[in-house]
Short mmCIF file of C-alpha atoms in Angstrom, two decimals:
data_model
loop_
_atom_site.label_atom_id
_atom_site.label_comp_id
_atom_site.label_asym_id
_atom_site.label_seq_id
_atom_site.Cartn_x
_atom_site.Cartn_y
_atom_site.Cartn_z
CA MET A 15 12.57 13.00 -15.76
CA GLU A 16 13.01 11.13 -19.01
CA LEU A 17 16.15 9.05 -19.19
CA SER A 18 18.52 10.39 -21.81
CA LYS A 19 19.06 8.37 -24.98
CA LEU A 20 22.76 8.48 -24.34
CA THR A 21 22.45 6.84 -20.91
CA ARG A 22 20.14 4.22 -22.34
CA ARG A 23 22.59 3.44 -25.13
CA ARG A 24 25.50 3.11 -22.72
CA ILE A 25 23.51 0.76 -20.49
CA TYR A 26 22.80 -1.40 -23.56
CA GLU A 27 26.46 -1.43 -24.59
CA TYR A 28 27.66 -2.30 -21.11
CA LEU A 29 25.17 -5.15 -20.78
CA LYS A 30 26.32 -6.59 -24.11
CA THR A 31 29.71 -7.15 -22.53
CA GLY A 32 28.11 -8.55 -19.38
CA LYS A 33 28.74 -5.45 -17.28
CA ARG A 34 26.74 -2.92 -15.29
CA PHE A 35 27.61 0.63 -14.25
CA ASP A 36 28.06 -0.37 -10.61
CA GLY A 37 30.19 -3.42 -11.41
CA ARG A 38 27.58 -6.03 -10.55
CA GLY A 39 26.88 -9.14 -12.60
CA LEU A 40 23.58 -9.21 -14.50
CA LEU A 41 21.86 -11.42 -11.95
CA ASP A 42 23.33 -9.94 -8.77
CA PHE A 43 21.45 -8.10 -6.06
CA ARG A 44 22.78 -4.92 -4.52
CA LYS A 45 23.78 -4.93 -0.85
CA ILE A 46 20.74 -5.81 1.25
CA ASP A 47 20.11 -4.18 4.63
CA ILE A 48 17.20 -5.14 6.87
CA GLU A 49 15.81 -3.56 10.01
CA THR A 50 12.66 -4.72 11.80
CA ASN A 51 10.36 -3.13 14.39
CA VAL A 52 11.34 0.36 13.33
CA ILE A 53 8.04 2.17 13.95
CA LYS A 54 6.66 2.22 17.46
CA ASN A 55 2.98 2.66 16.62
CA ALA A 56 2.94 0.00 13.90
CA ASP A 57 1.95 -3.54 14.93
CA GLY A 58 4.82 -4.78 12.79
CA SER A 59 7.29 -2.96 10.56
CA ALA A 60 10.39 -3.47 8.46
CA ARG A 61 12.74 -1.19 6.60
CA VAL A 62 14.60 -2.88 3.76
CA LYS A 63 17.30 -1.44 1.54
CA PHE A 64 18.63 -2.89 -1.68
CA GLY A 65 21.47 -0.43 -2.31
CA ASP A 66 19.90 3.05 -2.39
CA THR A 67 16.35 1.79 -2.69
CA ASP A 68 14.85 2.11 0.74
CA VAL A 69 11.32 0.90 1.56
CA LEU A 70 9.37 1.07 4.81
CA VAL A 71 6.45 -1.33 5.29
CA GLY A 72 4.12 -1.23 8.28
CA VAL A 73 1.42 -3.62 9.41
CA LYS A 74 -1.70 -2.46 11.23
CA LEU A 75 -4.31 -4.80 12.64
CA ASP A 76 -7.95 -4.19 13.41
CA VAL A 77 -11.05 -6.26 14.14
CA VAL A 78 -13.85 -5.89 11.60
CA GLU A 79 -16.85 -7.70 10.19
CA PRO A 80 -15.87 -10.39 7.70
CA PHE A 81 -16.75 -10.22 4.02
CA PRO A 82 -20.11 -11.95 3.44
CA ASP A 83 -18.54 -14.44 1.01
CA ALA A 84 -15.75 -15.40 3.46
CA GLU A 85 -17.30 -15.21 6.93
CA ASP A 86 -14.73 -17.43 8.60
CA LYS A 87 -11.67 -15.75 7.15
CA GLY A 88 -9.55 -12.75 8.02
CA ILE A 89 -8.94 -9.86 5.65
CA LEU A 90 -5.77 -8.58 3.96
CA ILE A 91 -5.54 -5.10 2.47
CA THR A 92 -2.30 -4.04 0.82
CA THR A 93 -1.62 -0.46 -0.26
CA ALA A 94 1.38 1.40 -1.59
CA GLU A 95 1.91 5.14 -1.61
CA LEU A 96 4.74 6.41 -3.77
CA LEU A 97 5.74 9.36 -1.62
CA PRO A 98 7.04 12.37 -3.57
CA LEU A 99 9.57 12.59 -0.74
CA SER A 100 11.26 9.47 -2.10
CA SER A 101 11.85 10.43 -5.73
CA PRO A 102 11.59 13.39 -8.10
CA ARG A 103 9.51 11.10 -10.35
CA PHE A 104 6.59 10.90 -7.90
CA GLU A 105 3.94 13.62 -7.77
CA PRO A 106 1.55 14.32 -4.92
CA GLY A 107 -2.03 13.22 -5.54
CA PRO A 108 -4.19 10.12 -5.78
CA PRO A 109 -2.39 6.79 -6.36
CA GLN A 110 -1.17 6.32 -9.92
CA ILE A 111 -1.09 2.98 -11.71
CA GLU A 112 2.51 2.32 -10.62
CA ALA A 113 1.47 2.37 -6.94
CA VAL A 114 -1.67 0.35 -7.56
CA GLU A 115 0.18 -2.33 -9.53
CA LEU A 116 2.94 -2.53 -6.91
CA ALA A 117 0.44 -3.09 -4.10
CA ARG A 118 -1.49 -5.67 -6.10
CA ILE A 119 1.60 -7.71 -6.99
CA ILE A 120 2.66 -7.81 -3.32
CA ASP A 121 -0.90 -8.59 -2.22
CA ARG A 122 -1.18 -11.57 -4.58
CA GLY A 123 2.11 -13.05 -3.40
CA LEU A 124 1.08 -12.77 0.27
CA ARG A 125 -2.41 -14.10 -0.36
CA GLU A 126 -1.80 -16.97 -2.77
CA SER A 127 1.27 -18.45 -1.10
CA GLY A 128 -0.65 -19.65 1.93
CA PHE A 129 1.75 -17.58 4.06
CA ILE A 130 -1.15 -16.10 6.03
CA GLU A 131 -3.56 -18.57 7.62
CA PHE A 132 -6.71 -16.60 6.97
CA ASP A 133 -9.04 -19.09 8.69
CA LYS A 134 -7.12 -18.65 11.97
CA LEU A 135 -7.87 -14.91 11.86
CA SER A 136 -11.53 -15.49 12.63
CA ILE A 137 -12.64 -14.45 16.13
CA SER A 138 -16.37 -15.13 15.94
CA LYS A 139 -19.09 -15.27 13.32
CA GLU A 140 -19.21 -11.49 13.19
CA LYS A 141 -15.59 -10.60 13.90
CA VAL A 142 -12.32 -11.27 12.11
CA TRP A 143 -8.86 -9.72 12.14
CA SER A 144 -8.08 -7.40 9.28
CA ILE A 145 -4.46 -6.93 8.24
CA PHE A 146 -3.32 -3.73 6.58
CA VAL A 147 0.04 -3.88 4.86
CA ASP A 148 1.10 -0.36 3.85
CA ILE A 149 4.14 0.19 1.65
CA TYR A 150 6.08 3.46 1.54
CA PRO A 151 9.36 4.01 -0.32
CA MET A 152 11.71 6.39 1.52
CA ASN A 153 14.16 6.54 -1.39
CA ALA A 154 13.22 4.96 -4.71
CA ASN A 155 16.08 3.88 -6.93
CA GLY A 156 14.74 0.90 -8.85
CA ASN A 157 13.23 -2.51 -8.04
CA LEU A 158 10.51 -1.37 -5.65
CA ILE A 159 8.60 -4.62 -6.22
CA ASP A 160 11.20 -7.02 -4.82
CA VAL A 161 12.23 -4.73 -1.96
CA SER A 162 8.61 -4.14 -0.93
CA ALA A 163 7.75 -7.86 -1.04
CA LEU A 164 10.62 -8.71 1.27
CA ALA A 165 9.78 -5.86 3.66
CA ALA A 166 6.11 -6.90 3.71
CA VAL A 167 6.97 -10.47 4.70
CA LEU A 168 9.22 -9.26 7.51
CA ALA A 169 6.72 -6.69 8.77
CA LEU A 170 4.11 -9.47 9.01
CA LYS A 171 6.57 -11.89 10.62
CA THR A 172 7.44 -9.42 13.37
CA ALA A 173 3.88 -8.16 13.95
CA LYS A 174 2.21 -8.59 17.33
CA LEU A 175 -1.54 -8.53 17.82
CA PRO A 176 -2.97 -5.53 19.64
CA LYS A 177 -5.29 -6.19 22.58
CA TYR A 178 -8.86 -6.96 21.60
CA ASP A 179 -11.58 -6.12 24.11
CA GLU A 180 -14.25 -8.75 23.47
CA LYS A 181 -16.87 -6.99 25.58
CA LYS A 182 -16.53 -3.66 23.82
CA GLU A 183 -15.83 -5.49 20.55
CA ARG A 184 -13.02 -3.05 19.92
CA VAL A 185 -9.27 -3.12 19.62
CA ASP A 186 -7.37 -1.22 22.32
CA PHE A 187 -5.02 0.51 19.93
CA GLY A 188 -1.56 1.05 21.29
CA GLU A 189 -1.75 -1.95 23.65
CA HIS A 190 -0.02 -5.07 22.46
CA THR A 191 -0.11 -8.73 23.35
CA GLU A 192 2.75 -11.15 22.76
CA LYS A 193 0.64 -13.03 20.19
CA LYS A 194 1.88 -13.18 16.62
CA LEU A 195 -0.02 -13.51 13.37
CA PRO A 196 -0.80 -17.05 12.21
CA LEU A 197 1.82 -17.49 9.46
CA THR A 198 3.30 -20.53 7.73
CA ASN A 199 6.81 -21.23 6.50
CA ARG A 200 5.84 -20.34 2.94
CA LEU A 201 7.60 -16.97 2.77
CA PRO A 202 6.51 -15.41 -0.52
CA LEU A 203 9.45 -13.42 -1.85
CA THR A 204 9.32 -11.79 -5.23
CA VAL A 205 12.07 -11.71 -7.82
CA THR A 206 11.63 -9.48 -10.84
CA PHE A 207 13.58 -9.92 -14.07
CA TYR A 208 14.02 -6.91 -16.32
CA LYS A 209 14.73 -7.29 -20.01
CA ILE A 210 17.04 -4.72 -21.54
CA GLY A 211 17.80 -5.37 -25.21
CA LYS A 212 18.44 -9.09 -25.24
CA ASN A 213 19.79 -9.17 -21.70
CA MET A 214 18.04 -10.10 -18.50
CA ILE A 215 18.96 -8.43 -15.21
CA ILE A 216 17.65 -8.36 -11.66
CA ASP A 217 17.53 -5.59 -9.06
CA PRO A 218 17.89 -2.67 -11.48
CA VAL A 219 18.79 0.83 -10.39
CA GLN A 220 16.39 3.50 -11.65
CA GLU A 221 18.28 4.15 -14.90
CA GLU A 222 18.32 0.46 -15.73
CA GLU A 223 14.65 0.06 -14.86
CA GLU A 224 13.80 2.91 -17.21
CA SER A 225 15.92 1.37 -19.98
CA SER A 226 13.96 -1.85 -19.71
CA ASP A 227 10.81 -2.35 -21.76
CA ALA A 228 9.64 -5.64 -20.26
CA ARG A 229 9.72 -7.36 -16.89
CA ILE A 230 8.45 -10.48 -15.19
CA SER A 231 7.81 -10.65 -11.45
CA ILE A 232 7.56 -14.02 -9.75
CA ALA A 233 6.51 -14.58 -6.15
CA VAL A 234 8.23 -17.75 -4.98
CA SER A 235 7.87 -19.66 -1.74
CA LYS A 236 9.69 -22.76 -0.64
CA ASP A 237 8.78 -25.08 2.16
CA LYS A 238 9.35 -28.66 1.09
CA GLU A 239 9.16 -27.81 -2.57
CA ALA A 240 9.37 -24.49 -4.35
CA LEU A 241 6.17 -23.02 -5.75
CA PHE A 242 5.34 -19.98 -7.83
CA HIS A 243 2.36 -17.95 -6.63
CA ALA A 244 2.01 -14.62 -8.34
CA LEU A 245 3.27 -13.68 -11.76
CA GLN A 246 3.15 -10.39 -13.52
CA LYS A 247 4.55 -9.62 -16.92
CA GLY A 248 4.89 -5.87 -17.34
CA GLY A 249 6.05 -3.58 -20.11
CA GLU A 250 5.46 -3.39 -23.83
CA ASN A 251 8.12 -5.76 -25.06
CA VAL A 252 7.86 -9.56 -25.38
CA PHE A 253 9.65 -12.59 -23.94
CA THR A 254 10.81 -15.63 -25.94
CA GLU A 255 10.41 -19.10 -24.51
CA GLU A 256 14.19 -19.31 -23.89
CA GLU A 257 13.86 -16.13 -21.87
CA THR A 258 10.97 -17.40 -19.76
CA ASP A 259 12.97 -20.60 -19.13
CA LEU A 260 15.88 -18.52 -17.92
CA VAL A 261 13.58 -16.53 -15.65
CA ILE A 262 11.98 -19.66 -14.19
CA GLU A 263 15.30 -21.31 -13.44
CA ASN A 264 16.90 -18.25 -11.93
CA ALA A 265 13.84 -17.28 -9.89
CA LEU A 266 14.51 -20.23 -7.57
CA LYS A 267 18.19 -19.41 -7.16
CA LYS A 268 17.49 -15.77 -6.44
CA HIS A 269 14.66 -16.62 -4.07
CA ALA A 270 17.09 -18.76 -2.08
CA ILE A 271 19.37 -15.75 -1.58
CA LEU A 272 16.52 -13.56 -0.35
CA ALA A 273 15.06 -16.32 1.84
CA ALA A 274 18.44 -16.80 3.50
CA LYS A 275 18.57 -13.06 4.31
CA VAL A 276 15.09 -13.20 5.85
CA LYS A 277 15.90 -16.30 7.91
CA GLU A 278 19.15 -14.80 9.14
CA LYS A 279 17.31 -11.67 10.26
CA LEU A 280 14.50 -13.58 11.98
CA GLU A 281 16.88 -15.90 13.83
CA LYS A 282 18.97 -12.96 14.98
CA GLY A 283 15.79 -11.29 16.21
CA LEU A 284 14.94 -14.34 18.29
CA LYS A 285 18.38 -14.58 19.82
CA SER A 286 18.46 -10.94 20.86
CA LYS A 287 15.34 -11.45 22.98
CA MET B 10 -5.13 17.47 41.58
CA SER B 11 -3.12 20.00 39.64
CA TYR B 12 -0.43 19.14 37.12
CA THR B 13 2.70 19.37 39.27
CA LYS B 14 4.74 16.55 37.73
CA ARG B 15 5.03 15.66 34.05
CA VAL B 16 3.88 12.21 32.95
CA ASP B 17 7.32 11.34 31.62
CA GLY B 18 9.30 12.98 34.40
CA ARG B 19 10.59 15.91 32.33
CA LYS B 20 11.09 19.39 33.72
CA PHE B 21 8.38 21.82 32.62
CA ASP B 22 10.74 23.63 30.27
CA GLU B 23 12.42 20.50 28.92
CA PHE B 24 11.70 19.04 25.49
CA ARG B 25 11.95 15.31 24.81
CA GLU B 26 15.18 13.83 23.49
CA VAL B 27 15.93 15.39 20.12
CA LYS B 28 17.44 13.53 17.21
CA ALA B 29 18.51 15.71 14.30
CA GLU B 30 20.19 14.36 11.17
CA VAL B 31 20.60 15.58 7.61
CA GLY B 32 21.11 13.92 4.22
CA LEU B 33 19.16 10.67 4.58
CA ILE B 34 17.31 10.64 1.25
CA LYS B 35 19.71 10.28 -1.65
CA ASN B 36 17.24 11.22 -4.39
CA ALA B 37 16.41 14.53 -2.72
CA ASP B 38 18.35 17.78 -3.08
CA GLY B 39 18.20 18.08 0.69
CA SER B 40 16.73 16.01 3.49
CA ALA B 41 16.55 15.85 7.26
CA LEU B 42 15.10 13.92 10.15
CA PHE B 43 13.99 15.61 13.35
CA SER B 44 12.44 13.90 16.34
CA PHE B 45 11.09 14.81 19.74
CA GLY B 46 11.08 11.42 21.50
CA ASP B 47 8.68 9.13 19.65
CA THR B 48 7.54 11.88 17.29
CA VAL B 49 9.69 11.45 14.20
CA ALA B 50 9.50 13.70 11.12
CA LEU B 51 11.35 13.18 7.85
CA ALA B 52 11.59 16.00 5.30
CA ALA B 53 12.86 16.11 1.72
CA VAL B 54 13.46 19.13 -0.52
CA TYR B 55 13.34 19.03 -4.32
CA GLY B 56 14.22 22.12 -6.32
CA PRO B 57 14.38 24.87 -7.32
CA LYS B 58 12.81 23.34 -10.45
CA GLN B 59 10.45 24.46 -13.19
CA LEU B 60 6.92 24.97 -11.83
CA HIS B 61 4.01 23.37 -13.67
CA PRO B 62 1.28 24.28 -14.48
CA GLN B 63 2.54 27.59 -15.80
CA HIS B 64 -0.19 29.76 -14.26
CA LEU B 65 1.21 28.98 -10.79
CA GLN B 66 4.57 30.46 -11.72
CA ASN B 67 5.70 33.75 -10.24
CA PRO B 68 7.90 35.75 -12.64
CA GLN B 69 9.32 37.75 -9.68
CA LYS B 70 10.58 34.86 -7.56
CA GLY B 71 10.47 31.16 -6.87
CA VAL B 72 7.60 29.59 -4.96
CA LEU B 73 7.88 27.46 -1.82
CA ARG B 74 5.43 24.57 -1.59
CA CYS B 75 5.02 22.32 1.47
CA ILE B 76 3.18 19.06 1.84
CA TYR B 77 2.76 17.43 5.25
CA ASP B 78 1.38 13.94 5.73
CA MET B 79 1.57 11.00 8.12
CA LEU B 80 2.28 7.35 7.44
CA SER B 81 -0.77 5.15 7.96
CA PHE B 82 0.99 3.26 10.75
CA SER B 83 2.53 6.30 12.48
CA VAL B 84 -0.44 6.48 14.88
CA PRO B 85 -2.05 3.87 17.18
CA GLU B 86 -5.23 3.57 15.07
CA ARG B 87 -4.42 3.27 11.36
CA LYS B 88 -4.79 6.50 9.42
CA LYS B 89 -6.21 6.15 5.93
CA PRO B 90 -3.37 6.89 3.48
CA GLY B 91 -3.53 10.15 1.58
CA PRO B 92 -4.21 13.78 2.51
CA SER B 93 -6.93 14.83 4.95
CA ARG B 94 -8.40 18.23 5.85
CA ARG B 95 -6.05 18.24 8.84
CA SER B 96 -2.93 17.51 6.79
CA LEU B 97 -3.86 20.11 4.16
CA GLU B 98 -4.15 22.82 6.81
CA ILE B 99 -0.88 21.81 8.46
CA SER B 100 0.80 21.88 5.05
CA LYS B 101 -0.34 25.47 4.59
CA VAL B 102 0.72 26.77 8.02
CA THR B 103 4.05 24.99 7.57
CA GLU B 104 4.50 26.80 4.27
CA TRP B 105 3.77 30.12 6.00
CA ALA B 106 6.16 29.24 8.81
CA LEU B 107 8.98 28.64 6.34
CA SER B 108 8.37 31.03 3.46
CA SER B 109 9.93 34.10 5.06
CA ILE B 110 13.32 32.40 5.52
CA VAL B 111 13.97 31.39 1.93
CA ASP B 112 15.22 33.87 -0.62
CA LEU B 113 14.01 32.75 -4.04
CA GLU B 114 14.30 36.07 -5.89
CA ASN B 115 17.00 34.68 -8.12
CA PHE B 116 14.82 31.74 -9.12
CA PRO B 117 11.76 33.18 -10.90
CA ASN B 118 9.17 30.74 -12.27
CA THR B 119 10.53 27.88 -10.20
CA VAL B 120 9.26 25.91 -7.24
CA VAL B 121 10.97 24.44 -4.19
CA ASP B 122 8.98 21.45 -2.96
CA VAL B 123 9.19 20.43 0.69
CA PHE B 124 7.70 17.05 1.56
CA ILE B 125 7.26 16.25 5.25
CA THR B 126 6.34 12.76 6.35
CA ILE B 127 5.60 11.82 9.93
CA LEU B 128 7.06 8.35 10.48
CA SER B 129 5.97 8.06 14.08
CA ALA B 130 3.55 10.28 15.99
CA ASN B 131 3.33 11.13 19.66
CA ALA B 132 1.91 14.70 19.51
CA SER B 133 3.76 17.86 18.32
CA THR B 134 4.19 16.43 14.81
CA ARG B 135 3.80 19.71 12.91
CA VAL B 136 6.56 21.42 14.88
CA ALA B 137 8.90 18.45 14.43
CA GLY B 138 8.04 18.62 10.71
CA ILE B 139 8.91 22.32 10.51
CA ASN B 140 12.25 21.71 12.24
CA ALA B 141 13.07 18.92 9.81
CA ALA B 142 11.94 21.00 6.82
CA ALA B 143 14.09 23.99 7.77
CA MET B 144 17.11 21.72 8.06
CA ALA B 145 16.33 20.00 4.76
CA LEU B 146 16.14 23.42 3.03
CA ALA B 147 19.56 24.30 4.42
CA ASP B 148 20.90 20.88 3.41
CA ALA B 149 19.62 21.50 -0.13
CA GLY B 150 21.56 24.75 -0.30
CA VAL B 151 18.44 26.84 -0.91
CA PRO B 152 19.40 30.49 -0.23
CA MET B 153 18.15 31.31 3.26
CA LYS B 154 18.15 34.45 5.37
CA GLU B 155 17.91 32.57 8.64
CA MET B 156 16.61 29.35 10.19
CA VAL B 157 13.26 28.47 11.70
CA SER B 158 12.87 26.49 14.89
CA SER B 159 9.57 25.29 16.20
CA VAL B 160 8.09 23.86 19.39
CA SER B 161 4.73 23.24 21.00
CA ILE B 162 3.93 24.85 24.32
CA GLY B 163 1.16 23.28 26.34
CA LYS B 164 -0.98 24.56 29.14
CA ILE B 165 -1.77 21.42 31.10
CA ASP B 166 -4.28 22.37 33.76
CA LYS B 167 -2.63 25.64 34.91
CA GLN B 168 0.94 24.63 34.13
CA LEU B 169 2.87 25.73 31.03
CA VAL B 170 5.04 22.96 29.55
CA VAL B 171 7.45 22.70 26.63
CA ASP B 172 6.96 20.03 23.92
CA VAL B 173 3.57 18.46 24.55
CA CYS B 174 3.41 14.65 24.35
CA LYS B 175 0.27 12.66 23.56
CA GLU B 176 -0.55 11.85 27.16
CA GLU B 177 -0.40 15.55 28.04
CA GLU B 178 -2.44 16.47 24.99
CA ASP B 179 -5.19 14.15 26.28
CA TYR B 180 -5.08 15.51 29.86
CA GLU B 181 -8.61 16.20 31.05
CA GLU B 182 -8.39 17.19 34.70
CA GLY B 183 -8.55 20.77 35.98
CA GLU B 184 -8.42 23.20 33.09
CA GLY B 185 -7.53 20.40 30.66
CA ALA B 186 -4.96 20.67 27.90
CA THR B 187 -4.25 23.54 25.53
CA ASP B 188 -1.74 23.00 22.74
CA ILE B 189 0.10 25.96 21.23
CA PRO B 190 2.45 25.14 18.36
CA MET B 191 4.75 28.03 17.47
CA ALA B 192 7.84 28.78 15.37
CA PHE B 193 10.50 31.51 15.59
CA LEU B 194 13.20 32.83 13.31
CA SER B 195 16.72 32.14 14.53
CA ARG B 196 18.14 35.65 14.19
CA SER B 197 15.29 38.12 14.61
CA GLY B 198 13.27 35.95 16.98
CA ASP B 199 10.13 36.84 15.01
CA LEU B 200 7.19 34.51 15.08
CA THR B 201 6.16 32.56 11.94
CA LEU B 202 3.71 29.98 13.27
CA LEU B 203 1.09 30.28 15.98
CA GLN B 204 -1.92 28.07 16.53
CA LEU B 205 -3.91 27.22 19.59
CA ASP B 206 -6.36 24.57 20.56
CA GLY B 207 -8.10 24.97 23.93
CA GLU B 208 -8.34 27.94 26.27
CA ILE B 209 -5.81 30.28 27.80
CA ARG B 210 -5.74 33.62 29.65
CA PRO B 211 -4.11 36.55 27.82
CA GLU B 212 -1.29 36.80 30.40
CA GLU B 213 -0.61 33.06 30.13
CA LEU B 214 -0.35 33.29 26.35
CA LYS B 215 2.29 36.01 26.69
CA LYS B 216 4.26 33.75 29.00
CA ALA B 217 3.79 30.79 26.67
CA ILE B 218 5.23 32.75 23.74
CA LYS B 219 8.26 33.78 25.82
CA LEU B 220 8.78 30.17 26.87
CA GLY B 221 8.47 28.96 23.26
CA LYS B 222 10.98 31.53 22.07
CA GLU B 223 13.52 30.42 24.69
CA SER B 224 13.07 26.74 23.76
CA CYS B 225 13.45 27.47 20.07
CA LYS B 226 16.86 29.02 20.74
CA LYS B 227 17.98 25.65 22.13
CA ILE B 228 16.38 23.77 19.24
CA PHE B 229 18.15 26.04 16.76
CA GLU B 230 21.50 25.04 18.30
CA LEU B 231 20.67 21.36 17.75
CA GLN B 232 19.64 22.00 14.13
CA LYS B 233 22.82 23.95 13.51
CA LYS B 234 24.94 21.21 15.06
CA ALA B 235 23.43 18.53 12.80
CA LEU B 236 24.01 20.66 9.70
CA LYS B 237 27.61 21.37 10.67
CA GLU B 238 28.31 17.70 11.40
CA LYS B 239 27.24 16.74 7.91
CA LYS B 240 29.50 19.40 6.42
CA LEU B 241 32.45 18.03 8.36
CA GLU B 242 31.79 14.50 7.10
CA LYS B 243 32.16 15.61 3.50
#
C-alpha cells in the first residue's frame, strides 16, 4: 500500500500554503472522542478516537513475584498489537517493529513521568502488582502514538483492582474491589510532530504520516511545572534547531489541549456516579 | 438438583440480547459487530485482493481466509496476545463454516481476508464471530449465495439450552456441561459448523441440532435487519 507520488506531491503543495486536505491548520488535532470502561472483563479500559483513528487500550492486573533488582516495586508491561482488522497495511504474524516501537514509546512515557507510584504496588516481599497495558487499534488512520498514549492514561485512571486472596496468594479474576491504582497527577500525554518537506504538522492522517520522513514524539506531563519524559525521534530525515525549538514550544500548548480533554472526561465520570 | 432454571433467567430456547451492527471499521471493505450479551465479536473483511505468496493462489477462484483471535483483556485472566493453538483451530473451522457461502469464481488468484476479534468474552465466542464475519462479508459486497448464522447449544445436566454463557459452560452438577457450537445456511438450512465438547446421547444430539437450526433462523433475521438498516442510512 505505497502512497502514490501524486498524493505525496499534493500534500506538499497544500502544506506550503498552510492547508491540509481536511481543512485543518497544521497544528490542529482532529475531533477527539473518548469512552472509558468499555470492556467488561478488563480492569480498566478506554477507547479513544482522533478522527477515524480508533484505539482500544485495556489494563489487566495480576499479582506476581517482583523483579530481583526492584523487590519493592510493581511491574508495568506495555504491548501493542497492530491488528490486521484495523488496516490493510497490517499483516497477521509476530509483532513488527512498528508495534514494538509504539509500545515502547508509550511505556517510557508512563514509566518515567512518575504517573504510576510503583512503590505503592508492593504487597509483600514476594508479591507485587503487575500492570499490563495492551494497545489495540480498531481503525488505524494515522497518529497511533498520541491516540494510544491518551487511551493508556485513561485506561489506567479508570482501572479498579481485582480481589487478591492473600491466603491463596492468587487474584480472584473477575471480582473487583473499589480500589484504584496508585497514580499521581502527572498525566503523561504524548504529542508527535511530523515533518513534511519544511512543514511541521500534528495528528496526521495516514496519507500525511506516510508523506513524512521524520517525526519527534514528546511525552509531556504537567503538575506544577511542565516536564518532558520520553522523546523519540523517528524517520530518516533530520531536524534543524529552529525546528526542535518549534516542537518544544508547541508540545506544551498541545499537551494542554489533550490534558483538558482527559480532565473533562474524568470529572464527568465522577459526576455520573 | 437438575438444571431447571437458567442462571440468568432466560428461557431454555432464548439467546442473550443480540446486538448486530455493520460498517464500524472505516479502513475495511466490510465490517460488523455481533454480540450475545457480554460476548462481543468484531469482524473486518479486506478484499478480494491479490494473494501473496503466489503458490497459495488458486487460478480457478478466489480464496477465503479467516483469522480469529481474542483481545488480551477480553477474558477475566489476561490472555497472552497473539495466536494460540485454540485460536488457530477456531480460525480454521470458521473458514469452513463460511467458505460455502461466498462465490469467488470471478476472482481467481485473489484472497478475501476475514479478521475476527473478540472484544469481550463470556462463552460462545466462535459463533458470535461467525455471525459477525458473515455480516461483514455481506457488508463488503463479496458475492454470496446465502448467509450463515451460528449459535451454541448446550446440554447442561440433562437440559438442552440455546446460547451457552460462561456460568453454564462451567456447570459441574449432574451430567455437567456439553457445548455444541453449530452454524446453518440461511436458505438451505444445511450445516457448516459442528463441534462438541462433553458427552451427549445420540437422540439428544439430534434434538440439539434441530434446536440450533430453529435459533439460527431467528439470528438470521437479526443479521438481515442490521444489513438492511445500514443500506437505508446511505
